[in-house]
Amino acid sequence: MTKRERVVRMSVEQPLWRALTAYRLLTMVYAVLLFASAYKKFDRPWIAVCYLAVLGGWTLVTLPKVANAASCTKRFLGADLTVACLGILLTPLADAHARIAAGGPTLPTIWTAGAVLAFALKGGWRWAAFASTFVAVANLVQRGEPTRDTLHNVLLVWVASVAIGYVVEVARASEATLARALEIEAATRERERLARDIHDGVLQVLAMVQRRGTELGGEAAELGRMAGEQEVALRTLVSSGLARPSRISRDESLGALVAAYEVEEPGADEGELDLRTLLAPHAGSRVSFAEPGTPVPLPVPAARELAAAVGAALDNVRRHAGEGASAWILVEDWGDEVIVTVRDDGPGIPAGRLDQAEGEGRMGVALSIRGRLRDLGGSAELVSVPGQGTEVELKVPRGSTQ
């Protein structure tokens, strides 16, 4: 059994569902016994007998429906609330007016609270408030006019059910957080184990090839440089568990072999994608990648567009900052927005150069970067000081990417 399975089995919800099952059975029996003790005082006892027979059968037949949240459907909840409210409204037809005026119980009595609690366990405090309101209206109609006892009972059910619904919501959120934390812990331990194994073998070999290639010079130096880049990429893979080497291609303009990476993406533009999986492959000997320790989920189209904008920014670094320039990628997740910063140590962009390039028809920054971010509802800010490099800050609000 995995840690996540243990978390699910430790859920605080299941004991609450078992308690609700027991509550419904006990209160059903209580309603029957309460009627039997005052049978002769009813004006039309046959109405009460018919209703309580339906209530007893309904309670027994629907026991599987209150076993867990999955089986407790909206249709069942609606029918259950109808049975409870119907019993309240039938009370004036069955019971004596004097007993009702004196504050006598309704036909379902406290069984009604079980129907409201089912709403609370299934949907949280909002569902509980909805069901409690229906019960409150039924009680007020049944009494004819609001009394202190009636208002007291209605308010008690409303507050208790809303409080339980809120507790259930908090418990669910806590369990989800705990399950995610356990997954991250397990993944971290596995990466650490892989890192130890790889460090003892592959990384040491690549480091040795880099050193020997540099010492020998010539074609061996080029192989050493490639080995150094592969070592950096592999260290990124081990530390983040995101990128994976996919193929080696030949860059004819450089006359040398360079590594290329691809990231597995979902087949459809649905769901969410961890932005880190798209940006980690950019890391290399001259590109540093800093990421949060937890996933940065974005809708798949938004994640791809943001990654493409980062790629365009890095292309500008390679083209305009020079061969020796280094770049840094920083990913920040602020909850309501995701910020990716691309910075380089190149010569910077002269004042007015971007406007001139746009006027000449070169739309790299305008379309590949700012255009993409604008379509996502975000923004792209470019700050460049001649001689001090360039910084591009890409912001994507989460609300606009749904």
PDB file of N, CA, C and O in Angstrom, residues 118-159:
ATOM      1  N   ALA A 118     -26.360  15.337   5.413  1.00  0.00           N
ATOM      2  CA  ALA A 118     -25.887  14.684   4.188  1.00  0.00           C
ATOM      3  C   ALA A 118     -25.460  15.730   3.166  1.00  0.00           C
ATOM      4  O   ALA A 118     -24.449  15.572   2.473  1.00  0.00           O
ATOM      5  N   PHE A 119     -26.217  16.821   3.074  1.00  0.00           N
ATOM      6  CA  PHE A 119     -25.821  17.922   2.190  1.00  0.00           C
ATOM      7  C   PHE A 119     -24.484  18.499   2.628  1.00  0.00           C
ATOM      8  O   PHE A 119     -23.618  18.805   1.798  1.00  0.00           O
ATOM      9  N   ALA A 120     -24.307  18.664   3.934  1.00  0.00           N
ATOM     10  CA  ALA A 120     -23.067  19.255   4.454  1.00  0.00           C
ATOM     11  C   ALA A 120     -21.860  18.379   4.140  1.00  0.00           C
ATOM     12  O   ALA A 120     -20.799  18.876   3.742  1.00  0.00           O
ATOM     13  N   LEU A 121     -22.002  17.054   4.311  1.00  0.00           N
ATOM     14  CA  LEU A 121     -20.874  16.153   4.054  1.00  0.00           C
ATOM     15  C   LEU A 121     -20.560  16.055   2.571  1.00  0.00           C
ATOM     16  O   LEU A 121     -19.399  15.883   2.179  1.00  0.00           O
ATOM     17  N   LYS A 122     -21.578  16.152   1.757  1.00  0.00           N
ATOM     18  CA  LYS A 122     -21.360  16.015   0.318  1.00  0.00           C
ATOM     19  C   LYS A 122     -20.773  17.274  -0.306  1.00  0.00           C
ATOM     20  O   LYS A 122     -19.813  17.212  -1.076  1.00  0.00           O
ATOM     21  N   GLY A 123     -21.351  18.436   0.012  1.00  0.00           N
ATOM     22  CA  GLY A 123     -20.974  19.650  -0.701  1.00  0.00           C
ATOM     23  C   GLY A 123     -20.418  20.778   0.125  1.00  0.00           C
ATOM     24  O   GLY A 123     -20.120  21.850  -0.422  1.00  0.00           O
ATOM     25  N   GLY A 124     -20.269  20.599   1.433  1.00  0.00           N
ATOM     26  CA  GLY A 124     -19.704  21.667   2.242  1.00  0.00           C
ATOM     27  C   GLY A 124     -20.756  22.597   2.800  1.00  0.00           C
ATOM     28  O   GLY A 124     -21.963  22.324   2.762  1.00  0.00           O
ATOM     29  N   TRP A 125     -20.323  23.725   3.314  1.00  0.00           N
ATOM     30  CA  TRP A 125     -21.221  24.603   4.062  1.00  0.00           C
ATOM     31  C   TRP A 125     -22.266  25.282   3.167  1.00  0.00           C
ATOM     32  O   TRP A 125     -23.377  25.574   3.618  1.00  0.00           O
ATOM     33  N   ARG A 126     -21.962  25.523   1.913  1.00  0.00           N
ATOM     34  CA  ARG A 126     -22.949  26.170   1.041  1.00  0.00           C
ATOM     35  C   ARG A 126     -24.131  25.253   0.782  1.00  0.00           C
ATOM     36  O   ARG A 126     -25.283  25.692   0.804  1.00  0.00           O
ATOM     37  N   TRP A 127     -23.848  23.985   0.541  1.00  0.00           N
ATOM     38  CA  TRP A 127     -24.931  23.019   0.353  1.00  0.00           C
ATOM     39  C   TRP A 127     -25.736  22.875   1.641  1.00  0.00           C
ATOM     40  O   TRP A 127     -26.959  22.733   1.597  1.00  0.00           O
ATOM     41  N   ALA A 128     -25.043  22.889   2.773  1.00  0.00           N
ATOM     42  CA  ALA A 128     -25.731  22.771   4.060  1.00  0.00           C
ATOM     43  C   ALA A 128     -26.675  23.950   4.278  1.00  0.00           C
ATOM     44  O   ALA A 128     -27.810  23.793   4.741  1.00  0.00           O
ATOM     45  N   ALA A 129     -26.214  25.157   3.954  1.00  0.00           N
ATOM     46  CA  ALA A 129     -27.064  26.342   4.108  1.00  0.00           C
ATOM     47  C   ALA A 129     -28.285  26.260   3.203  1.00  0.00           C
ATOM     48  O   ALA A 129     -29.397  26.635   3.600  1.00  0.00           O
ATOM     49  N   PHE A 130     -28.106  25.749   2.000  1.00  0.00           N
ATOM     50  CA  PHE A 130     -29.221  25.585   1.057  1.00  0.00           C
ATOM     51  C   PHE A 130     -30.274  24.642   1.619  1.00  0.00           C
ATOM     52  O   PHE A 130     -31.471  24.968   1.649  1.00  0.00           O
ATOM     53  N   ALA A 131     -29.861  23.471   2.086  1.00  0.00           N
ATOM     54  CA  ALA A 131     -30.814  22.495   2.619  1.00  0.00           C
ATOM     55  C   ALA A 131     -31.468  22.995   3.900  1.00  0.00           C
ATOM     56  O   ALA A 131     -32.673  22.810   4.117  1.00  0.00           O
ATOM     57  N   SER A 132     -30.701  23.653   4.761  1.00  0.00           N
ATOM     58  CA  SER A 132     -31.246  24.167   6.018  1.00  0.00           C
ATOM     59  C   SER A 132     -32.331  25.205   5.766  1.00  0.00           C
ATOM     60  O   SER A 132     -33.313  25.280   6.509  1.00  0.00           O
ATOM     61  N   THR A 133     -32.146  25.994   4.720  1.00  0.00           N
ATOM     62  CA  THR A 133     -33.145  27.012   4.393  1.00  0.00           C
ATOM     63  C   THR A 133     -34.480  26.371   4.016  1.00  0.00           C
ATOM     64  O   THR A 133     -35.548  26.828   4.438  1.00  0.00           O
ATOM     65  N   PHE A 134     -34.435  25.290   3.241  1.00  0.00           N
ATOM     66  CA  PHE A 134     -35.663  24.588   2.882  1.00  0.00           C
ATOM     67  C   PHE A 134     -36.354  24.027   4.119  1.00  0.00           C
ATOM     68  O   PHE A 134     -37.580  24.124   4.263  1.00  0.00           O
ATOM     69  N   VAL A 135     -35.595  23.425   5.009  1.00  0.00           N
ATOM     70  CA  VAL A 135     -36.166  22.871   6.237  1.00  0.00           C
ATOM     71  C   VAL A 135     -36.756  23.986   7.098  1.00  0.00           C
ATOM     72  O   VAL A 135     -37.828  23.829   7.709  1.00  0.00           O
ATOM     73  N   ALA A 136     -36.082  25.117   7.168  1.00  0.00           N
ATOM     74  CA  ALA A 136     -36.577  26.243   7.958  1.00  0.00           C
ATOM     75  C   ALA A 136     -37.914  26.733   7.423  1.00  0.00           C
ATOM     76  O   ALA A 136     -38.858  26.984   8.192  1.00  0.00           O
ATOM     77  N   VAL A 137     -38.031  26.871   6.104  1.00  0.00           N
ATOM     78  CA  VAL A 137     -39.288  27.312   5.499  1.00  0.00           C
ATOM     79  C   VAL A 137     -40.403  26.314   5.786  1.00  0.00           C
ATOM     80  O   VAL A 137     -41.541  26.705   6.131  1.00  0.00           O
ATOM     81  N   ALA A 138     -40.102  25.013   5.656  1.00  0.00           N
ATOM     82  CA  ALA A 138     -41.113  23.994   5.930  1.00  0.00           C
ATOM     83  C   ALA A 138     -41.586  24.052   7.383  1.00  0.00           C
ATOM     84  O   ALA A 138     -42.779  23.914   7.674  1.00  0.00           O
ATOM     85  N   ASN A 139     -40.667  24.259   8.309  1.00  0.00           N
ATOM     86  CA  ASN A 139     -41.044  24.358   9.723  1.00  0.00           C
ATOM     87  C   ASN A 139     -41.916  25.584   9.991  1.00  0.00           C
ATOM     88  O   ASN A 139     -42.885  25.517  10.756  1.00  0.00           O
ATOM     89  N   LEU A 140     -41.574  26.715   9.384  1.00  0.00           N
ATOM     90  CA  LEU A 140     -42.366  27.927   9.587  1.00  0.00           C
ATOM     91  C   LEU A 140     -43.765  27.775   9.005  1.00  0.00           C
ATOM     92  O   LEU A 140     -44.751  28.240   9.588  1.00  0.00           O
ATOM     93  N   VAL A 141     -43.860  27.135   7.839  1.00  0.00           N
ATOM     94  CA  VAL A 141     -45.178  26.886   7.236  1.00  0.00           C
ATOM     95  C   VAL A 141     -45.987  25.944   8.113  1.00  0.00           C
ATOM     96  O   VAL A 141     -47.199  26.136   8.322  1.00  0.00           O
ATOM     97  N   GLN A 142     -45.340  24.915   8.645  1.00  0.00           N
ATOM     98  CA  GLN A 142     -46.039  23.935   9.483  1.00  0.00           C
ATOM     99  C   GLN A 142     -46.565  24.555  10.771  1.00  0.00           C
ATOM    100  O   GLN A 142     -47.682  24.263  11.220  1.00  0.00           O
ATOM    101  N   ARG A 143     -45.805  25.459  11.366  1.00  0.00           N
ATOM    102  CA  ARG A 143     -46.227  26.099  12.608  1.00  0.00           C
ATOM    103  C   ARG A 143     -47.284  27.171  12.379  1.00  0.00           C
ATOM    104  O   ARG A 143     -48.033  27.497  13.299  1.00  0.00           O
ATOM    105  N   GLY A 144     -47.349  27.696  11.182  1.00  0.00           N
ATOM    106  CA  GLY A 144     -48.323  28.736  10.927  1.00  0.00           C
ATOM    107  C   GLY A 144     -47.790  30.111  11.253  1.00  0.00           C
ATOM    108  O   GLY A 144     -47.957  31.056  10.494  1.00  0.00           O
ATOM    109  N   GLU A 145     -47.165  30.255  12.389  1.00  0.00           N
ATOM    110  CA  GLU A 145     -46.553  31.510  12.785  1.00  0.00           C
ATOM    111  C   GLU A 145     -45.282  31.202  13.565  1.00  0.00           C
ATOM    112  O   GLU A 145     -45.230  30.226  14.318  1.00  0.00           O
ATOM    113  N   PRO A 146     -44.240  32.006  13.381  1.00  0.00           N
ATOM    114  CA  PRO A 146     -42.970  31.709  14.054  1.00  0.00           C
ATOM    115  C   PRO A 146     -43.074  31.872  15.560  1.00  0.00           C
ATOM    116  O   PRO A 146     -43.644  32.849  16.057  1.00  0.00           O
ATOM    117  N   THR A 147     -42.560  30.896  16.292  1.00  0.00           N
ATOM    118  CA  THR A 147     -42.475  30.968  17.746  1.00  0.00           C
ATOM    119  C   THR A 147     -41.013  30.935  18.160  1.00  0.00           C
ATOM    120  O   THR A 147     -40.129  30.630  17.359  1.00  0.00           O
ATOM    121  N   ARG A 148     -40.763  31.224  19.422  1.00  0.00           N
ATOM    122  CA  ARG A 148     -39.394  31.238  19.900  1.00  0.00           C
ATOM    123  C   ARG A 148     -38.755  29.859  19.768  1.00  0.00           C
ATOM    124  O   ARG A 148     -37.607  29.727  19.337  1.00  0.00           O
ATOM    125  N   ASP A 149     -39.505  28.806  20.127  1.00  0.00           N
ATOM    126  CA  ASP A 149     -38.956  27.449  20.033  1.00  0.00           C
ATOM    127  C   ASP A 149     -38.668  27.070  18.580  1.00  0.00           C
ATOM    128  O   ASP A 149     -37.646  26.442  18.285  1.00  0.00           O
ATOM    129  N   THR A 150     -39.574  27.445  17.688  1.00  0.00           N
ATOM    130  CA  THR A 150     -39.370  27.122  16.267  1.00  0.00           C
ATOM    131  C   THR A 150     -38.128  27.808  15.721  1.00  0.00           C
ATOM    132  O   THR A 150     -37.286  27.184  15.057  1.00  0.00           O
ATOM    133  N   LEU A 151     -38.013  29.101  15.992  1.00  0.00           N
ATOM    134  CA  LEU A 151     -36.837  29.834  15.518  1.00  0.00           C
ATOM    135  C   LEU A 151     -35.556  29.286  16.131  1.00  0.00           C
ATOM    136  O   LEU A 151     -34.515  29.203  15.464  1.00  0.00           O
ATOM    137  N   HIS A 152     -35.633  28.880  17.394  1.00  0.00           N
ATOM    138  CA  HIS A 152     -34.452  28.312  18.065  1.00  0.00           C
ATOM    139  C   HIS A 152     -34.013  27.027  17.384  1.00  0.00           C
ATOM    140  O   HIS A 152     -32.828  26.816  17.097  1.00  0.00           O
ATOM    141  N   ASN A 153     -34.970  26.133  17.087  1.00  0.00           N
ATOM    142  CA  ASN A 153     -34.628  24.858  16.454  1.00  0.00           C
ATOM    143  C   ASN A 153     -34.109  25.052  15.030  1.00  0.00           C
ATOM    144  O   ASN A 153     -33.146  24.400  14.610  1.00  0.00           O
ATOM    145  N   VAL A 154     -34.744  25.970  14.298  1.00  0.00           N
ATOM    146  CA  VAL A 154     -34.307  26.227  12.921  1.00  0.00           C
ATOM    147  C   VAL A 154     -32.892  26.778  12.907  1.00  0.00           C
ATOM    148  O   VAL A 154     -32.035  26.345  12.117  1.00  0.00           O
ATOM    149  N   LEU A 155     -32.632  27.740  13.788  1.00  0.00           N
ATOM    150  CA  LEU A 155     -31.299  28.341  13.834  1.00  0.00           C
ATOM    151  C   LEU A 155     -30.243  27.323  14.265  1.00  0.00           C
ATOM    152  O   LEU A 155     -29.119  27.312  13.741  1.00  0.00           O
ATOM    153  N   LEU A 156     -30.597  26.440  15.190  1.00  0.00           N
ATOM    154  CA  LEU A 156     -29.657  25.419  15.656  1.00  0.00           C
ATOM    155  C   LEU A 156     -29.256  24.485  14.523  1.00  0.00           C
ATOM    156  O   LEU A 156     -28.067  24.181  14.327  1.00  0.00           O
ATOM    157  N   VAL A 157     -30.242  24.019  13.750  1.00  0.00           N
ATOM    158  CA  VAL A 157     -29.936  23.128  12.623  1.00  0.00           C
ATOM    159  C   VAL A 157     -29.100  23.851  11.578  1.00  0.00           C
ATOM    160  O   VAL A 157     -28.140  23.299  11.033  1.00  0.00           O
ATOM    161  N   TRP A 158     -29.435  25.111  11.309  1.00  0.00           N
ATOM    162  CA  TRP A 158     -28.722  25.865  10.282  1.00  0.00           C
ATOM    163  C   TRP A 158     -27.261  26.060  10.668  1.00  0.00           C
ATOM    164  O   TRP A 158     -26.356  25.797   9.870  1.00  0.00           O
ATOM    165  N   VAL A 159     -27.012  26.507  11.900  1.00  0.00           N
ATOM    166  CA  VAL A 159     -25.637  26.768  12.338  1.00  0.00           C
ATOM    167  C   VAL A 159     -24.829  25.469  12.407  1.00  0.00           C
ATOM    168  O   VAL A 159     -23.672  25.408  11.960  1.00  0.00           O
TER     169      VAL A 159
END
